[in-house]
Amino acid sequence: MYRLVYISTPKPDITPAEMTDIVRVGRRNNIKNGITGLLIQDRRRFLQYLEGEAEQVEETFARISADRRHSAIIQLKNGYIGRRQFPKWEMASKYVDGDASLLSAVKELVSDCDRDVANELMSFAEARDRAA
């Protein structure tokens, strides 16, 4: 199983409808491509974890990287893992509202993950929270 984690910044003029569309289209494409994972978003950032076959995950990331609604895309991690971490979710999604942290949102979604993957995602979120 291949996974890729990235963080990006939504364009400043992104609308709530566009944010909703990202989730809707992402779920549809992930089902088609056998990808599972999560997307946590607020008005300042996206944190996404994608898992599946390497080719499909990399193609999905290339499509996301070309999307004008994203900027400052930073790939945080990629590589192979032993099993799917989010087998039930074509894309778990959480919108973080107001002053809530990415870390608190990640903690809600990683309870079934392997400990090392959960800790890794929490550390990415915590680092981003400190930088925001």
PDB file of C-alpha atoms in Angstrom:
ATOM      1  CA  MET A   1       0.000   0.000   0.000  1.00  0.00           C
ATOM      2  CA  TYR A   2       1.377   3.390  -1.016  1.00  0.00           C
ATOM      3  CA  ARG A   3       0.633   6.614   0.805  1.00  0.00           C
ATOM      4  CA  LEU A   4       1.305  10.288   0.246  1.00  0.00           C
ATOM      5  CA  VAL A   5       0.743  13.168   2.671  1.00  0.00           C
ATOM      6  CA  TYR A   6       0.780  16.819   1.669  1.00  0.00           C
ATOM      7  CA  ILE A   7      -0.188  20.205   2.964  1.00  0.00           C
ATOM      8  CA  SER A   8      -1.238  23.161   0.846  1.00  0.00           C
ATOM      9  CA  THR A   9      -2.730  26.608   1.097  1.00  0.00           C
ATOM     10  CA  PRO A  10      -6.058  27.394  -0.541  1.00  0.00           C
ATOM     11  CA  LYS A  11      -6.020  30.420  -2.809  1.00  0.00           C
ATOM     12  CA  PRO A  12      -7.211  33.512  -0.926  1.00  0.00           C
ATOM     13  CA  ASP A  13     -10.264  33.947  -3.147  1.00  0.00           C
ATOM     14  CA  ILE A  14     -11.541  30.375  -2.752  1.00  0.00           C
ATOM     15  CA  THR A  15     -15.256  30.259  -2.018  1.00  0.00           C
ATOM     16  CA  PRO A  16     -17.078  27.924   0.398  1.00  0.00           C
ATOM     17  CA  ALA A  17     -18.727  26.324  -2.645  1.00  0.00           C
ATOM     18  CA  GLU A  18     -15.312  25.565  -4.147  1.00  0.00           C
ATOM     19  CA  MET A  19     -14.142  24.059  -0.847  1.00  0.00           C
ATOM     20  CA  THR A  20     -17.234  21.810  -0.844  1.00  0.00           C
ATOM     21  CA  ASP A  21     -16.611  20.903  -4.483  1.00  0.00           C
ATOM     22  CA  ILE A  22     -13.051  19.794  -3.702  1.00  0.00           C
ATOM     23  CA  VAL A  23     -14.414  17.230  -1.248  1.00  0.00           C
ATOM     24  CA  ARG A  24     -17.257  16.082  -3.525  1.00  0.00           C
ATOM     25  CA  VAL A  25     -15.090  15.606  -6.619  1.00  0.00           C
ATOM     26  CA  GLY A  26     -12.235  14.138  -4.576  1.00  0.00           C
ATOM     27  CA  ARG A  27     -14.493  11.460  -3.121  1.00  0.00           C
ATOM     28  CA  ARG A  28     -15.861  10.569  -6.548  1.00  0.00           C
ATOM     29  CA  ASN A  29     -12.371  10.319  -8.042  1.00  0.00           C
ATOM     30  CA  ASN A  30     -11.019   8.361  -5.080  1.00  0.00           C
ATOM     31  CA  ILE A  31     -13.763   5.753  -5.390  1.00  0.00           C
ATOM     32  CA  LYS A  32     -12.980   5.400  -9.099  1.00  0.00           C
ATOM     33  CA  ASN A  33      -9.229   5.067  -8.413  1.00  0.00           C
ATOM     34  CA  GLY A  34      -9.322   2.851  -5.311  1.00  0.00           C
ATOM     35  CA  ILE A  35      -7.918   5.590  -3.074  1.00  0.00           C
ATOM     36  CA  THR A  36      -8.804   6.123   0.568  1.00  0.00           C
ATOM     37  CA  GLY A  37      -7.634   8.724   3.056  1.00  0.00           C
ATOM     38  CA  LEU A  38      -8.517  11.963   4.738  1.00  0.00           C
ATOM     39  CA  LEU A  39      -8.705  15.684   4.035  1.00  0.00           C
ATOM     40  CA  ILE A  40      -8.705  18.260   6.793  1.00  0.00           C
ATOM     41  CA  GLN A  41      -9.280  21.840   5.765  1.00  0.00           C
ATOM     42  CA  ASP A  42      -9.840  25.310   7.031  1.00  0.00           C
ATOM     43  CA  ARG A  43      -9.661  28.701   5.325  1.00  0.00           C
ATOM     44  CA  ARG A  44      -5.825  28.669   5.546  1.00  0.00           C
ATOM     45  CA  ARG A  45      -4.720  25.134   4.713  1.00  0.00           C
ATOM     46  CA  PHE A  46      -5.434  21.635   3.498  1.00  0.00           C
ATOM     47  CA  LEU A  47      -3.822  18.560   5.050  1.00  0.00           C
ATOM     48  CA  GLN A  48      -4.427  15.426   3.007  1.00  0.00           C
ATOM     49  CA  TYR A  49      -3.436  11.790   3.352  1.00  0.00           C
ATOM     50  CA  LEU A  50      -3.923   9.586   0.260  1.00  0.00           C
ATOM     51  CA  GLU A  51      -3.421   5.813   0.099  1.00  0.00           C
ATOM     52  CA  GLY A  52      -3.824   3.222  -2.629  1.00  0.00           C
ATOM     53  CA  GLU A  53      -1.841   1.903  -5.573  1.00  0.00           C
ATOM     54  CA  ALA A  54       1.252   4.064  -6.164  1.00  0.00           C
ATOM     55  CA  GLU A  55       0.331   5.042  -9.718  1.00  0.00           C
ATOM     56  CA  GLN A  56      -3.175   6.188  -8.782  1.00  0.00           C
ATOM     57  CA  VAL A  57      -1.983   8.089  -5.713  1.00  0.00           C
ATOM     58  CA  GLU A  58       0.763   9.866  -7.671  1.00  0.00           C
ATOM     59  CA  GLU A  59      -1.669  10.708 -10.506  1.00  0.00           C
ATOM     60  CA  THR A  60      -4.123  12.097  -7.950  1.00  0.00           C
ATOM     61  CA  PHE A  61      -1.395  14.201  -6.365  1.00  0.00           C
ATOM     62  CA  ALA A  62      -0.343  15.516  -9.795  1.00  0.00           C
ATOM     63  CA  ARG A  63      -3.952  16.528 -10.487  1.00  0.00           C
ATOM     64  CA  ILE A  64      -4.182  18.270  -7.107  1.00  0.00           C
ATOM     65  CA  SER A  65      -0.856  20.029  -7.694  1.00  0.00           C
ATOM     66  CA  ALA A  66      -2.184  21.453 -10.960  1.00  0.00           C
ATOM     67  CA  ASP A  67      -5.434  22.672  -9.361  1.00  0.00           C
ATOM     68  CA  ARG A  68      -5.499  26.493  -9.236  1.00  0.00           C
ATOM     69  CA  ARG A  69      -7.321  26.381  -5.886  1.00  0.00           C
ATOM     70  CA  HIS A  70      -4.130  25.119  -4.185  1.00  0.00           C
ATOM     71  CA  SER A  71      -0.859  26.957  -3.661  1.00  0.00           C
ATOM     72  CA  ALA A  72       2.289  26.309  -1.641  1.00  0.00           C
ATOM     73  CA  ILE A  73       1.885  22.542  -1.963  1.00  0.00           C
ATOM     74  CA  ILE A  74       4.412  20.685   0.169  1.00  0.00           C
ATOM     75  CA  GLN A  75       4.690  16.912   0.053  1.00  0.00           C
ATOM     76  CA  LEU A  76       5.360  15.823   3.625  1.00  0.00           C
ATOM     77  CA  LYS A  77       5.694  12.069   3.200  1.00  0.00           C
ATOM     78  CA  ASN A  78       5.325   9.305   0.656  1.00  0.00           C
ATOM     79  CA  GLY A  79       6.180   5.647   0.492  1.00  0.00           C
ATOM     80  CA  TYR A  80       4.870   2.203   1.246  1.00  0.00           C
ATOM     81  CA  ILE A  81       3.056   1.118   4.388  1.00  0.00           C
ATOM     82  CA  GLY A  82       1.817  -2.275   5.563  1.00  0.00           C
ATOM     83  CA  ARG A  83      -1.933  -1.712   5.291  1.00  0.00           C
ATOM     84  CA  ARG A  84      -4.650   0.816   4.518  1.00  0.00           C
ATOM     85  CA  GLN A  85      -5.142   3.193   7.396  1.00  0.00           C
ATOM     86  CA  PHE A  86      -8.552   4.492   6.262  1.00  0.00           C
ATOM     87  CA  PRO A  87     -10.193   1.485   4.548  1.00  0.00           C
ATOM     88  CA  LYS A  88     -13.738   2.700   5.177  1.00  0.00           C
ATOM     89  CA  TRP A  89     -13.232   6.238   3.881  1.00  0.00           C
ATOM     90  CA  GLU A  90     -12.841   7.186   0.244  1.00  0.00           C
ATOM     91  CA  MET A  91     -11.999  10.503   1.864  1.00  0.00           C
ATOM     92  CA  ALA A  92     -12.740  11.319   5.460  1.00  0.00           C
ATOM     93  CA  SER A  93     -13.233  15.036   5.585  1.00  0.00           C
ATOM     94  CA  LYS A  94     -13.223  17.512   8.406  1.00  0.00           C
ATOM     95  CA  TYR A  95     -13.594  21.269   8.158  1.00  0.00           C
ATOM     96  CA  VAL A  96     -11.879  23.049  11.014  1.00  0.00           C
ATOM     97  CA  ASP A  97     -13.849  26.154  11.878  1.00  0.00           C
ATOM     98  CA  GLY A  98     -12.708  29.291  13.655  1.00  0.00           C
ATOM     99  CA  ASP A  99      -9.746  28.932  15.977  1.00  0.00           C
ATOM    100  CA  ALA A 100      -9.859  25.134  16.205  1.00  0.00           C
ATOM    101  CA  SER A 101      -6.590  23.397  15.444  1.00  0.00           C
ATOM    102  CA  LEU A 102      -5.687  20.918  12.737  1.00  0.00           C
ATOM    103  CA  LEU A 103      -4.274  18.722  15.488  1.00  0.00           C
ATOM    104  CA  SER A 104      -7.635  18.353  17.217  1.00  0.00           C
ATOM    105  CA  ALA A 105      -9.257  17.417  13.896  1.00  0.00           C
ATOM    106  CA  VAL A 106      -6.556  14.841  13.107  1.00  0.00           C
ATOM    107  CA  LYS A 107      -6.937  13.269  16.555  1.00  0.00           C
ATOM    108  CA  GLU A 108     -10.632  12.676  15.820  1.00  0.00           C
ATOM    109  CA  LEU A 109      -9.893  10.796  12.602  1.00  0.00           C
ATOM    110  CA  VAL A 110      -6.851   8.609  13.348  1.00  0.00           C
ATOM    111  CA  SER A 111      -8.157   6.328  16.092  1.00  0.00           C
ATOM    112  CA  ASP A 112      -8.035   3.226  13.847  1.00  0.00           C
ATOM    113  CA  CYS A 113      -4.632   3.995  12.325  1.00  0.00           C
ATOM    114  CA  ASP A 114      -1.377   2.278  13.162  1.00  0.00           C
ATOM    115  CA  ARG A 115       0.270   4.201  15.985  1.00  0.00           C
ATOM    116  CA  ASP A 116       3.225   5.389  13.889  1.00  0.00           C
ATOM    117  CA  VAL A 117       0.944   6.732  11.134  1.00  0.00           C
ATOM    118  CA  ALA A 118      -1.342   8.432  13.662  1.00  0.00           C
ATOM    119  CA  ASN A 119       1.632  10.032  15.424  1.00  0.00           C
ATOM    120  CA  GLU A 120       3.089  11.172  12.128  1.00  0.00           C
ATOM    121  CA  LEU A 121      -0.172  12.822  11.024  1.00  0.00           C
ATOM    122  CA  MET A 122      -0.568  14.463  14.429  1.00  0.00           C
ATOM    123  CA  SER A 123       2.987  15.831  14.266  1.00  0.00           C
ATOM    124  CA  PHE A 124       2.350  17.305  10.789  1.00  0.00           C
ATOM    125  CA  ALA A 125      -0.823  18.955  12.063  1.00  0.00           C
ATOM    126  CA  GLU A 126       0.827  20.238  15.210  1.00  0.00           C
ATOM    127  CA  ALA A 127       3.714  21.754  13.225  1.00  0.00           C
ATOM    128  CA  ARG A 128       1.260  23.461  10.887  1.00  0.00           C
ATOM    129  CA  ASP A 129      -0.767  24.798  13.814  1.00  0.00           C
ATOM    130  CA  ARG A 130       2.385  26.346  15.305  1.00  0.00           C
ATOM    131  CA  ALA A 131       3.284  27.923  11.959  1.00  0.00           C
ATOM    132  CA  ALA A 132      -0.176  29.404  11.378  1.00  0.00           C
TER     133      ALA A 132
END
